Amino acid sequence: MNNPLKPADAAALLAAQGIEATPEGAEAHARFVTQQLGHSAKEFAQLDFEAEPAGYVAALRTNTR
Amino acid sequence: MNDAEILELSAAGLARAIREKKIGAAKAMEATLARAHAVQPKLNAFLRIDTELALDAARMADKDLARGHLRGPLHGVPMAHKDMYYRKGIASSYGGKVGPSRPAPTTATALERLDAAGSIQFGVLNMAEFAFGPTGHNYHYGHCGNAWDPSRITGGSSSGSGTVVAARASYAALGSDTGGSIRLPASFCGVSGIKPTYGRVSRAGAMPLSFSLDTVGPLARTVEDCALVLGELAGPDARDPTTEARQVPDYMAELRRPVAGLVIGKPRQYFYDGCDAEIAAAMDASLDVFRRLGARVLEVDIPDFEAWNAAAIMIIGAEAAAMHGNWLRTRPQDYSPQVRARLEQGMVVPAAAYIDSLRLRGVALREFCDKVFSKVDVLHAPVVAFQTPGIAETDVGGGPKMAALLAQVTRLTRPGNFLGVPALSVQAGFTKAGMPVGMQLLGRPFDESTLFALGHAYQGTTDHHRRAPAL
């Protein structure tokens, strides 16, 4: 399990991009991103070194009927 | 034919009647406009109705036909569209207050193609703010009401599109689908809707939400109408480099393809987790119809969607946040709390996670096709697992209940966007409360034809799509 993103870090990341988050918002954003990273971590870890986004278009074209 | 009879025609039926000069385009437009104005106070579905312009255009269509000029397969068919498709010289709202707010410099390819097919646009439709909401709430222009019960949600983001088609106030309507935004309102409002394969329909001139996931498609009363409209929309477009060059089938001919012998997959996992009993029963009943049509139903194992959904959520969040960044910094107060919160979430997604999400798509699509489409021709599932909730009870804004609600509403539709496969939503019955229930059929990339053939055969032996709400 990855370490959860801290609300203060989420707020700092937003502030660095010119956006001011409320304390409640920062907490919710940190929780949200932590959840998504947790759900996808295993699949991301299994990706081939060479996998790139264009692989999707190739899959779309070759998995037709 | 009186107005009520005209309004009960499908788009294909009306096009045929106009072509055969049994009904004038102006007469059909008058009936449609009267219906649109009549339902608007109850549904809040239109953001603009162009009464005089539309009547002039319909009269011109009649003159063209009298001179022997048939513009195309949709000659004279009235349609209103989600207010996110550019029309040169007109500013779209995108369902929001922030935005370019300038007249569009060009017309969307989708509108150009419908114009060329002879359809007449008579208005623009309410939608979720920036197409970033799955329920049909809109805090700027007012929430959209479901034609079957205006106190309940329409689904979104193509909220107006779903409810006006159900209300017989437009023969079809463009929607867009990034996480379920065609299929959800189609299901909640009891109409048909096709989310085409990613790359099948041009997005040029359509408001972007998440350019990796956005798809353009119609909602209509019947599967035949979806096939008719998609046939006009689909195909390569130099203005959208993500469109595929492959030939577009004759969908209207493909509708008549035999369905006996096709294999329909019923997922063993995920789609029925916590599913409402009435919805599950409607799904079983629809599978029985397919069996009677000669199709075989096979239970199939499907991959784990949880990781793919998380990846899709990070893609849509990061891409939307990037496009809205300037407005989010300078005019945050002009977003509703929910959209603002979701855009802020997207700003926190790490770049590597966003790119990993995109890298995962090709792997996921191959795995899905290998595991599912090696055994069945299409996957059959509910669009949503719960009954249509009220507008008030789902009015969660950007508060702590938001994430759970959004995840619940889009749980069964989002995988189709991550994979980019075509998905057709079809009316599958009604709950005891009288609200529509929708099923979705998912197919291989670019195989909309099989979905249409199955959906059309289903509607040939059922009457759910013929029932109209008593507004």
Coordinates of C-alpha atoms in Angstrom, one line a residue:
Chain A
M1 CA 0.0 0.0 0.0
N2 CA 1.4 3.4 -0.9
N3 CA 1.5 6.1 1.7
P4 CA -1.5 8.4 1.5
L5 CA -1.1 11.9 0.0
K6 CA -1.3 14.4 2.9
P7 CA -3.9 17.2 2.6
A8 CA -1.2 19.8 3.1
D9 CA 0.7 18.4 0.2
A10 CA -2.4 18.4 -2.0
A11 CA -3.0 22.1 -1.0
A12 CA 0.7 22.9 -1.7
L13 CA 0.5 21.3 -5.1
L14 CA -2.6 23.3 -6.0
A15 CA -1.1 26.5 -4.6
A16 CA 2.0 25.9 -6.8
Q17 CA -0.4 25.9 -9.8
G18 CA -2.1 29.1 -8.6
I19 CA -5.1 27.5 -7.1
E20 CA -6.2 28.0 -3.5
A21 CA -8.0 24.9 -2.1
T22 CA -10.2 25.1 1.0
P23 CA -9.0 22.8 3.9
E24 CA -12.0 20.5 3.3
G25 CA -11.1 20.5 -0.5
A26 CA -7.5 19.6 0.1
E27 CA -8.4 16.8 2.4
A28 CA -10.9 15.4 -0.2
H29 CA -8.5 15.8 -3.1
A30 CA -5.7 14.0 -1.2
R31 CA -8.1 11.1 -0.3
F32 CA -9.4 10.9 -3.9
V33 CA -6.0 10.7 -5.5
T34 CA -4.7 8.3 -2.9
Q35 CA -7.6 6.0 -3.7
Q36 CA -7.1 6.1 -7.4
L37 CA -3.3 5.5 -7.1
G38 CA -4.1 2.6 -4.7
H39 CA -6.6 1.0 -7.1
S40 CA -4.2 1.2 -10.1
A41 CA -0.8 0.6 -8.5
K42 CA -0.7 -3.1 -9.3
E43 CA -1.7 -2.7 -12.9
F44 CA 0.8 0.1 -13.4
A45 CA 3.6 -2.0 -11.9
Q46 CA 3.0 -4.7 -14.4
L47 CA 3.2 -2.4 -17.5
D48 CA 6.0 -3.3 -19.9
F49 CA 8.9 -0.9 -19.9
E50 CA 8.2 -0.1 -23.6
A51 CA 4.4 0.4 -23.2
E52 CA 3.3 3.8 -24.5
P53 CA 0.0 5.5 -25.0
A54 CA 0.0 4.8 -28.8
G55 CA -0.3 1.1 -28.0
Y56 CA -3.9 1.8 -27.4
V57 CA -4.5 2.9 -31.0
A58 CA -2.7 -0.2 -32.2
A59 CA -4.9 -2.4 -30.0
L60 CA -8.0 -0.6 -31.3
R61 CA -7.1 -1.3 -34.9
T62 CA -6.1 -4.9 -34.4
N63 CA -8.9 -6.2 -32.1
T64 CA -11.7 -5.7 -34.6
R65 CA -14.1 -8.3 -35.7
Chain B
M1 CA -51.8 12.9 -39.9
N2 CA -52.3 15.0 -36.8
D3 CA -49.6 16.5 -34.6
A4 CA -49.7 13.7 -32.0
E5 CA -49.3 11.1 -34.8
I6 CA -46.5 13.0 -36.4
L7 CA -44.7 13.2 -33.0
E8 CA -45.0 9.5 -32.5
L9 CA -43.0 8.7 -35.6
S10 CA -39.4 7.7 -35.3
A11 CA -36.8 9.8 -37.1
A12 CA -36.5 7.2 -39.8
G13 CA -40.3 7.1 -40.1
L14 CA -40.6 10.9 -40.3
A15 CA -37.8 11.0 -42.9
R16 CA -39.6 8.4 -45.0
A17 CA -42.9 10.3 -44.7
I18 CA -41.3 13.6 -45.7
R19 CA -39.4 11.9 -48.6
E20 CA -42.7 10.4 -49.8
K21 CA -44.4 13.8 -49.4
K22 CA -47.0 12.4 -46.9
I23 CA -45.9 15.1 -44.4
G24 CA -44.3 18.5 -45.0
A25 CA -41.1 19.4 -43.2
A26 CA -42.8 22.6 -42.1
K27 CA -45.7 20.7 -40.6
A28 CA -43.4 18.4 -38.8
M29 CA -41.4 21.3 -37.5
E30 CA -44.5 23.2 -36.3
A31 CA -45.6 20.1 -34.3
T32 CA -42.1 19.6 -32.8
L33 CA -41.8 23.3 -31.8
A34 CA -45.2 23.3 -30.2
R35 CA -44.2 20.2 -28.2
A36 CA -40.9 21.6 -27.3
H37 CA -42.5 24.8 -25.9
A38 CA -45.1 22.7 -24.1
V39 CA -42.7 20.5 -22.3
Q40 CA -40.1 23.1 -21.5
P41 CA -41.7 24.4 -18.3
K42 CA -41.7 20.9 -16.8
L43 CA -38.4 19.6 -18.1
N44 CA -36.1 22.7 -18.4
A45 CA -34.4 20.8 -21.3
F46 CA -33.9 23.5 -23.8
L47 CA -31.4 26.3 -23.4
R48 CA -32.6 27.9 -26.7
I49 CA -35.4 27.3 -29.2
D50 CA -34.9 28.9 -32.6
T51 CA -38.6 29.0 -33.5
E52 CA -38.5 31.3 -36.5
L53 CA -35.2 30.2 -37.9
A54 CA -36.3 26.6 -37.8
L55 CA -39.6 27.2 -39.4
D56 CA -37.9 29.1 -42.2
A57 CA -35.4 26.3 -42.7
A58 CA -38.2 23.7 -42.8
R59 CA -40.2 25.7 -45.4
M60 CA -37.0 25.8 -47.5
A61 CA -36.6 22.1 -47.1
D62 CA -40.2 21.7 -48.5
K63 CA -39.3 23.9 -51.4
D64 CA -36.2 21.9 -52.1
L65 CA -38.2 18.7 -52.1
A66 CA -40.8 20.2 -54.4
R67 CA -38.1 21.0 -56.8
G68 CA -36.9 17.4 -56.7
H69 CA -33.9 18.0 -54.4
L70 CA -33.6 15.5 -51.6
R71 CA -30.8 16.8 -49.3
G72 CA -30.1 13.4 -47.7
P73 CA -31.6 10.6 -45.5
L74 CA -32.7 13.1 -42.8
H75 CA -34.3 15.6 -45.0
G76 CA -36.5 17.9 -42.9
V77 CA -36.1 15.9 -39.6
P78 CA -36.1 18.4 -36.6
M79 CA -33.4 17.9 -34.0
A80 CA -32.0 19.8 -31.1
H81 CA -28.5 19.1 -29.7
K82 CA -26.5 19.3 -26.6
D83 CA -25.2 22.8 -26.3
M84 CA -21.6 21.9 -26.8
Y85 CA -21.4 21.6 -30.6
Y86 CA -20.0 24.7 -32.4
R87 CA -22.3 26.5 -34.9
K88 CA -20.3 29.2 -36.7
G89 CA -21.2 32.6 -35.5
I90 CA -23.0 31.4 -32.3
A91 CA -21.6 31.1 -28.8
S92 CA -22.3 27.7 -27.1
S93 CA -22.8 27.7 -23.3
Y94 CA -21.3 24.2 -22.6
G95 CA -23.8 24.2 -19.8
G96 CA -21.5 26.6 -17.9
K97 CA -20.7 30.2 -17.2
V98 CA -17.0 30.1 -17.9
G99 CA -15.8 29.6 -21.4
P100 CA -14.8 31.3 -24.6
S101 CA -18.1 33.1 -24.7
R102 CA -17.3 34.1 -28.3
P103 CA -19.1 33.2 -31.5
A104 CA -17.8 29.9 -32.7
P105 CA -15.3 30.3 -35.6
T106 CA -16.4 27.1 -37.3
T107 CA -19.2 24.6 -37.3
A108 CA -18.7 21.2 -35.7
T109 CA -18.2 18.4 -38.1
A110 CA -21.0 16.5 -36.5
L111 CA -23.4 19.4 -37.2
E112 CA -22.1 19.8 -40.7
R113 CA -22.8 16.2 -41.5
L114 CA -26.3 16.3 -40.0
D115 CA -27.0 19.5 -42.0
A116 CA -25.8 17.8 -45.1
A117 CA -28.1 14.8 -44.4
G118 CA -31.0 17.3 -44.4
S119 CA -31.7 17.4 -40.6
I120 CA -32.8 20.8 -39.3
Q121 CA -31.5 22.0 -35.9
F122 CA -34.2 23.9 -34.0
G123 CA -32.6 24.4 -30.6
V124 CA -29.8 23.7 -28.1
L125 CA -30.2 21.5 -25.0
N126 CA -29.4 21.7 -21.3
M127 CA -26.4 19.6 -20.2
A128 CA -24.2 19.0 -17.2
E129 CA -21.8 21.9 -16.8
F130 CA -18.9 21.2 -19.2
A131 CA -20.3 17.7 -19.6
F132 CA -18.7 17.0 -16.2
G133 CA -21.5 15.4 -14.3
P134 CA -23.5 12.2 -14.7
T135 CA -26.8 13.1 -13.0
G136 CA -28.3 16.0 -15.0
H137 CA -27.9 18.6 -12.4
N138 CA -27.0 22.1 -13.6
Y139 CA -26.5 24.9 -11.1
H140 CA -26.3 27.6 -13.7
Y141 CA -29.2 26.9 -16.0
G142 CA -31.4 24.8 -13.6
H143 CA -31.6 21.0 -13.3
C144 CA -33.1 19.0 -16.1
G145 CA -36.2 16.9 -15.3
N146 CA -36.8 13.4 -16.5
A147 CA -39.8 13.1 -18.9
W148 CA -41.1 10.1 -17.0
D149 CA -41.1 11.9 -13.6
P150 CA -39.6 15.5 -13.6
S151 CA -38.7 15.1 -9.9
R152 CA -36.1 12.4 -10.9
I153 CA -32.8 12.8 -12.5
T154 CA -32.3 12.5 -16.3
G155 CA -28.8 11.2 -16.0
G156 CA -26.0 13.1 -17.6
S157 CA -24.2 14.7 -19.0
S158 CA -26.5 14.7 -22.1
S159 CA -29.4 15.4 -19.8
G160 CA -31.5 17.5 -22.2
S161 CA -30.8 15.1 -25.1
G162 CA -32.3 12.1 -23.2
T163 CA -35.3 13.8 -21.9
V164 CA -36.4 15.7 -25.0
V165 CA -36.2 12.5 -27.1
A166 CA -38.3 10.7 -24.5
A167 CA -40.8 13.6 -24.4
R168 CA -41.3 13.5 -28.2
A169 CA -39.9 17.0 -28.4
S170 CA -37.0 16.1 -30.7
Y171 CA -36.6 13.1 -33.1
A172 CA -33.0 12.6 -32.1
A173 CA -30.3 14.6 -30.3
L174 CA -26.5 14.6 -30.2
G175 CA -25.0 13.7 -26.9
S176 CA -21.4 13.0 -26.0
D177 CA -20.0 10.2 -23.9
T178 CA -16.8 10.4 -21.9
G179 CA -17.8 8.3 -18.9
G180 CA -21.4 7.3 -19.7
S181 CA -22.9 10.6 -20.8
I182 CA -25.0 9.1 -23.7
R183 CA -25.9 5.7 -22.1
L184 CA -26.9 7.1 -18.7
P185 CA -29.5 9.6 -19.9
A186 CA -30.6 7.0 -22.5
S187 CA -31.2 4.5 -19.8
F188 CA -32.8 6.8 -17.2
C189 CA -35.1 8.5 -19.8
G190 CA -36.0 5.3 -21.7
V191 CA -34.5 6.0 -25.1
S192 CA -31.7 4.4 -27.2
G193 CA -28.2 5.8 -27.5
I194 CA -25.0 4.7 -29.1
K195 CA -21.5 5.5 -27.8
P196 CA -19.5 4.7 -30.8
T197 CA -15.9 3.4 -30.9
Y198 CA -13.3 6.0 -30.0
G199 CA -12.3 7.4 -33.4
R200 CA -15.5 6.5 -35.3
V201 CA -17.0 10.0 -35.1
S202 CA -15.2 13.3 -35.4
R203 CA -14.9 15.5 -32.3
A204 CA -13.9 18.5 -34.3
G205 CA -15.9 21.5 -33.1
A206 CA -17.3 19.6 -30.1
M207 CA -16.4 20.9 -26.6
P208 CA -13.6 18.8 -25.3
L209 CA -13.8 17.3 -21.8
S210 CA -11.2 14.6 -22.0
F211 CA -9.7 14.3 -25.5
S212 CA -8.6 10.7 -24.9
L213 CA -12.0 9.5 -23.9
D214 CA -14.6 11.8 -25.6
T215 CA -17.0 10.3 -28.1
V216 CA -19.8 11.8 -30.1
G217 CA -23.1 10.0 -30.8
P218 CA -26.8 10.3 -30.9
L219 CA -29.7 9.5 -28.6
A220 CA -32.9 8.6 -30.4
R221 CA -36.2 6.7 -29.8
T222 CA -35.2 3.6 -31.6
V223 CA -32.0 1.6 -32.4
E224 CA -32.9 2.1 -36.1
D225 CA -32.7 5.9 -35.6
C226 CA -29.4 5.6 -33.9
A227 CA -28.1 3.6 -36.9
L228 CA -29.5 6.1 -39.3
V229 CA -27.9 9.1 -37.5
L230 CA -24.6 7.4 -36.8
G231 CA -24.3 6.5 -40.4
E232 CA -24.3 10.2 -41.3
L233 CA -21.9 11.1 -38.5
A234 CA -19.3 8.4 -38.8
G235 CA -16.1 8.4 -40.9
P236 CA -12.8 10.1 -41.1
D237 CA -12.3 13.8 -40.7
A238 CA -9.2 15.7 -41.5
R239 CA -10.2 18.1 -38.7
D240 CA -9.9 15.4 -36.1
P241 CA -6.7 13.3 -36.5
T242 CA -8.0 10.7 -34.0
T243 CA -10.7 9.6 -36.5
E244 CA -10.1 6.3 -38.2
A245 CA -9.9 6.0 -42.0
R246 CA -11.7 2.6 -42.1
Q247 CA -14.9 2.4 -44.1
V248 CA -18.2 3.0 -42.4
P249 CA -20.7 0.1 -42.9
D250 CA -24.2 0.7 -44.2
Y251 CA -25.7 0.6 -40.7
M252 CA -29.3 0.6 -42.0
A253 CA -28.6 -2.5 -44.1
E254 CA -26.7 -4.1 -41.2
L255 CA -29.8 -3.7 -39.0
R256 CA -31.3 -6.6 -40.9
R257 CA -28.4 -8.9 -40.4
P258 CA -29.6 -12.2 -38.8
V259 CA -29.0 -12.4 -35.1
A260 CA -29.6 -16.2 -34.7
G261 CA -26.4 -17.9 -33.7
L262 CA -24.8 -14.8 -32.2
V263 CA -23.4 -15.3 -28.7
I264 CA -24.2 -12.8 -26.0
G265 CA -22.1 -12.7 -22.9
K266 CA -23.5 -12.2 -19.4
P267 CA -20.8 -11.0 -17.1
R268 CA -20.1 -13.2 -14.0
Q269 CA -18.4 -10.4 -12.2
Y270 CA -18.7 -6.7 -11.5
F271 CA -21.8 -5.6 -13.4
Y272 CA -24.3 -7.2 -11.0
D273 CA -22.6 -6.3 -7.8
G274 CA -25.4 -4.9 -5.6
C275 CA -27.7 -4.7 -8.5
D276 CA -31.3 -3.7 -7.8
A277 CA -33.6 -6.8 -8.1
E278 CA -36.0 -5.2 -10.6
I279 CA -33.1 -4.2 -12.8
A280 CA -31.6 -7.6 -12.7
A281 CA -35.0 -9.1 -13.6
A282 CA -35.3 -6.8 -16.5
M283 CA -31.8 -7.9 -17.7
D284 CA -32.8 -11.5 -17.4
A285 CA -36.0 -10.9 -19.3
S286 CA -34.1 -9.1 -22.1
L287 CA -31.7 -12.1 -22.3
D288 CA -34.7 -14.4 -22.7
V289 CA -35.8 -12.2 -25.7
F290 CA -32.4 -12.7 -27.3
R291 CA -32.7 -16.4 -26.7
R292 CA -36.0 -16.5 -28.5
L293 CA -34.4 -14.6 -31.3
G294 CA -32.0 -17.5 -31.7
A295 CA -29.0 -16.0 -29.9
R296 CA -27.1 -18.0 -27.4
V297 CA -26.4 -16.6 -23.9
L298 CA -23.1 -17.5 -22.2
E299 CA -21.8 -16.5 -18.9
V300 CA -18.3 -15.0 -19.1
D301 CA -15.6 -14.0 -16.8
I302 CA -14.4 -10.5 -17.2
P303 CA -11.2 -8.7 -16.2
D304 CA -11.0 -6.7 -13.0
F305 CA -12.4 -3.3 -13.9
E306 CA -11.5 -1.5 -10.6
A307 CA -8.0 -0.5 -11.8
W308 CA -9.2 0.5 -15.2
N309 CA -11.9 2.7 -13.7
A310 CA -9.3 4.4 -11.5
A311 CA -7.1 5.0 -14.6
A312 CA -10.1 6.4 -16.5
I313 CA -10.9 8.7 -13.6
M314 CA -7.3 10.0 -13.5
I315 CA -7.3 10.5 -17.3
I316 CA -10.5 12.5 -17.3
G317 CA -9.5 14.5 -14.3
A318 CA -6.0 15.4 -15.5
E319 CA -7.1 16.3 -19.1
A320 CA -10.1 18.4 -18.0
A321 CA -8.0 20.2 -15.4
A322 CA -5.3 21.0 -17.9
M323 CA -7.9 22.5 -20.3
H324 CA -9.7 24.4 -17.6
G325 CA -6.5 25.5 -15.7
N326 CA -6.6 29.2 -16.7
W327 CA -10.2 29.7 -15.8
L328 CA -9.8 27.7 -12.6
R329 CA -7.1 30.1 -11.6
T330 CA -8.8 33.3 -12.6
R331 CA -12.6 32.6 -12.3
P332 CA -13.0 29.7 -9.8
Q333 CA -16.2 31.3 -8.4
D334 CA -17.9 30.9 -11.8
Y335 CA -17.8 27.1 -11.6
S336 CA -20.4 25.1 -9.6
P337 CA -18.9 23.6 -6.4
Q338 CA -19.0 20.1 -7.9
V339 CA -17.2 20.9 -11.2
R340 CA -14.7 23.1 -9.4
A341 CA -13.9 20.3 -6.9
R342 CA -13.5 17.7 -9.7
L343 CA -11.2 20.0 -11.7
E344 CA -9.1 20.6 -8.6
Q345 CA -8.8 16.9 -8.1
G346 CA -7.5 16.6 -11.6
M347 CA -4.8 19.2 -10.8
V348 CA -3.4 16.8 -8.1
V349 CA -3.1 13.7 -10.3
P350 CA 0.7 13.0 -10.7
A351 CA 1.9 13.3 -14.3
A352 CA 3.4 9.8 -14.2
A353 CA 0.1 8.3 -13.1
Y354 CA -1.8 10.1 -15.9
I355 CA 0.7 8.7 -18.4
D356 CA 0.6 5.2 -16.9
S357 CA -3.2 5.4 -17.2
L358 CA -2.8 6.0 -20.9
R359 CA -0.2 3.3 -21.2
L360 CA -2.5 0.9 -19.6
R361 CA -5.3 1.3 -22.2
G362 CA -3.8 -0.8 -24.9
V363 CA -3.0 -3.6 -22.5
A364 CA -6.5 -3.4 -21.1
L365 CA -8.2 -3.5 -24.5
R366 CA -6.2 -6.5 -25.6
E367 CA -6.9 -8.3 -22.3
F368 CA -10.6 -7.5 -22.5
C369 CA -10.9 -8.7 -26.2
D370 CA -9.0 -11.9 -25.4
K371 CA -11.0 -12.7 -22.4
V372 CA -14.5 -11.7 -23.6
F373 CA -14.7 -11.5 -27.3
S374 CA -12.9 -14.7 -27.9
K375 CA -16.0 -16.4 -26.4
V376 CA -18.9 -14.0 -27.2
D377 CA -19.9 -11.5 -29.9
V378 CA -21.2 -8.9 -27.5
L379 CA -21.3 -8.3 -23.7
H380 CA -24.7 -7.6 -22.2
A381 CA -25.1 -5.7 -18.9
P382 CA -27.2 -3.1 -17.1
V383 CA -26.3 0.6 -17.7
V384 CA -26.9 1.4 -14.0
A385 CA -27.4 -1.0 -11.0
F386 CA -29.9 1.2 -9.1
Q387 CA -33.4 2.7 -9.8
T388 CA -33.7 6.3 -11.0
P389 CA -33.1 8.6 -7.9
G390 CA -34.7 12.0 -7.2
I391 CA -33.0 15.2 -8.2
A392 CA -33.0 16.4 -4.6
E393 CA -31.5 13.3 -3.0
T394 CA -28.6 13.4 -5.5
D395 CA -27.9 17.1 -5.1
V396 CA -24.6 16.6 -3.3
G397 CA -22.7 19.5 -4.9
G398 CA -19.0 19.3 -4.2
G399 CA -19.3 18.0 -0.7
P400 CA -18.1 14.8 0.9
K401 CA -20.8 12.6 -0.7
M402 CA -19.7 13.6 -4.2
A403 CA -17.0 11.1 -4.9
A404 CA -19.2 8.1 -3.8
L405 CA -22.2 9.3 -5.8
L406 CA -20.2 9.9 -9.0
A407 CA -18.4 6.5 -8.7
Q408 CA -21.8 4.8 -8.2
V409 CA -23.5 6.4 -11.2
T410 CA -20.7 5.8 -13.7
R411 CA -19.5 2.5 -12.4
L412 CA -21.0 0.4 -15.2
T413 CA -20.4 2.8 -18.1
R414 CA -16.9 4.1 -17.5
P415 CA -15.1 0.8 -18.5
G416 CA -16.6 1.3 -22.0
N417 CA -14.9 4.6 -22.3
F418 CA -11.5 3.4 -21.0
L419 CA -11.6 0.6 -23.5
G420 CA -13.0 2.8 -26.2
V421 CA -15.3 0.0 -27.4
P422 CA -18.8 0.7 -28.9
A423 CA -21.7 0.5 -26.5
L424 CA -25.4 0.7 -27.3
S425 CA -28.0 1.5 -24.6
V426 CA -31.5 0.0 -25.3
Q427 CA -34.8 0.3 -23.4
A428 CA -35.2 -3.0 -21.5
G429 CA -38.4 -2.4 -19.5
F430 CA -39.8 -0.4 -16.6
T431 CA -39.6 -0.6 -12.8
K432 CA -42.7 -0.9 -10.7
A433 CA -42.4 2.9 -10.1
G434 CA -42.8 3.3 -13.9
M435 CA -39.3 4.4 -14.6
P436 CA -37.3 3.1 -17.6
V437 CA -34.5 0.5 -17.3
G438 CA -31.7 0.3 -19.9
M439 CA -29.4 -2.4 -21.0
Q440 CA -26.1 -1.9 -22.7
L441 CA -24.5 -4.0 -25.4
L442 CA -20.7 -3.7 -25.7
G443 CA -18.9 -4.9 -28.8
R444 CA -15.5 -5.2 -30.4
P445 CA -13.9 -2.0 -31.7
F446 CA -15.7 -0.6 -34.7
D447 CA -18.4 -3.3 -34.6
E448 CA -21.4 -1.0 -34.0
S449 CA -23.2 -3.1 -36.7
T450 CA -23.6 -6.2 -34.5
L451 CA -24.9 -4.0 -31.6
F452 CA -27.4 -2.4 -34.0
A453 CA -28.6 -5.7 -35.4
L454 CA -29.2 -7.1 -31.9
G455 CA -30.9 -4.0 -30.6
H456 CA -33.1 -3.7 -33.7
A457 CA -34.1 -7.3 -33.5
Y458 CA -34.9 -6.8 -29.8
Q459 CA -37.1 -3.8 -30.5
G460 CA -38.9 -5.8 -33.2
T461 CA -40.3 -8.1 -30.6
T462 CA -40.7 -5.7 -27.6
D463 CA -42.6 -2.5 -27.1
H464 CA -40.6 -0.7 -24.4
H465 CA -39.4 1.9 -26.9
R466 CA -42.9 2.7 -28.0
R467 CA -44.2 3.7 -24.6
A468 CA -44.3 7.5 -24.2
P469 CA -44.3 9.4 -20.9
A470 CA -47.5 11.1 -19.9
L471 CA -46.3 14.6 -19.5

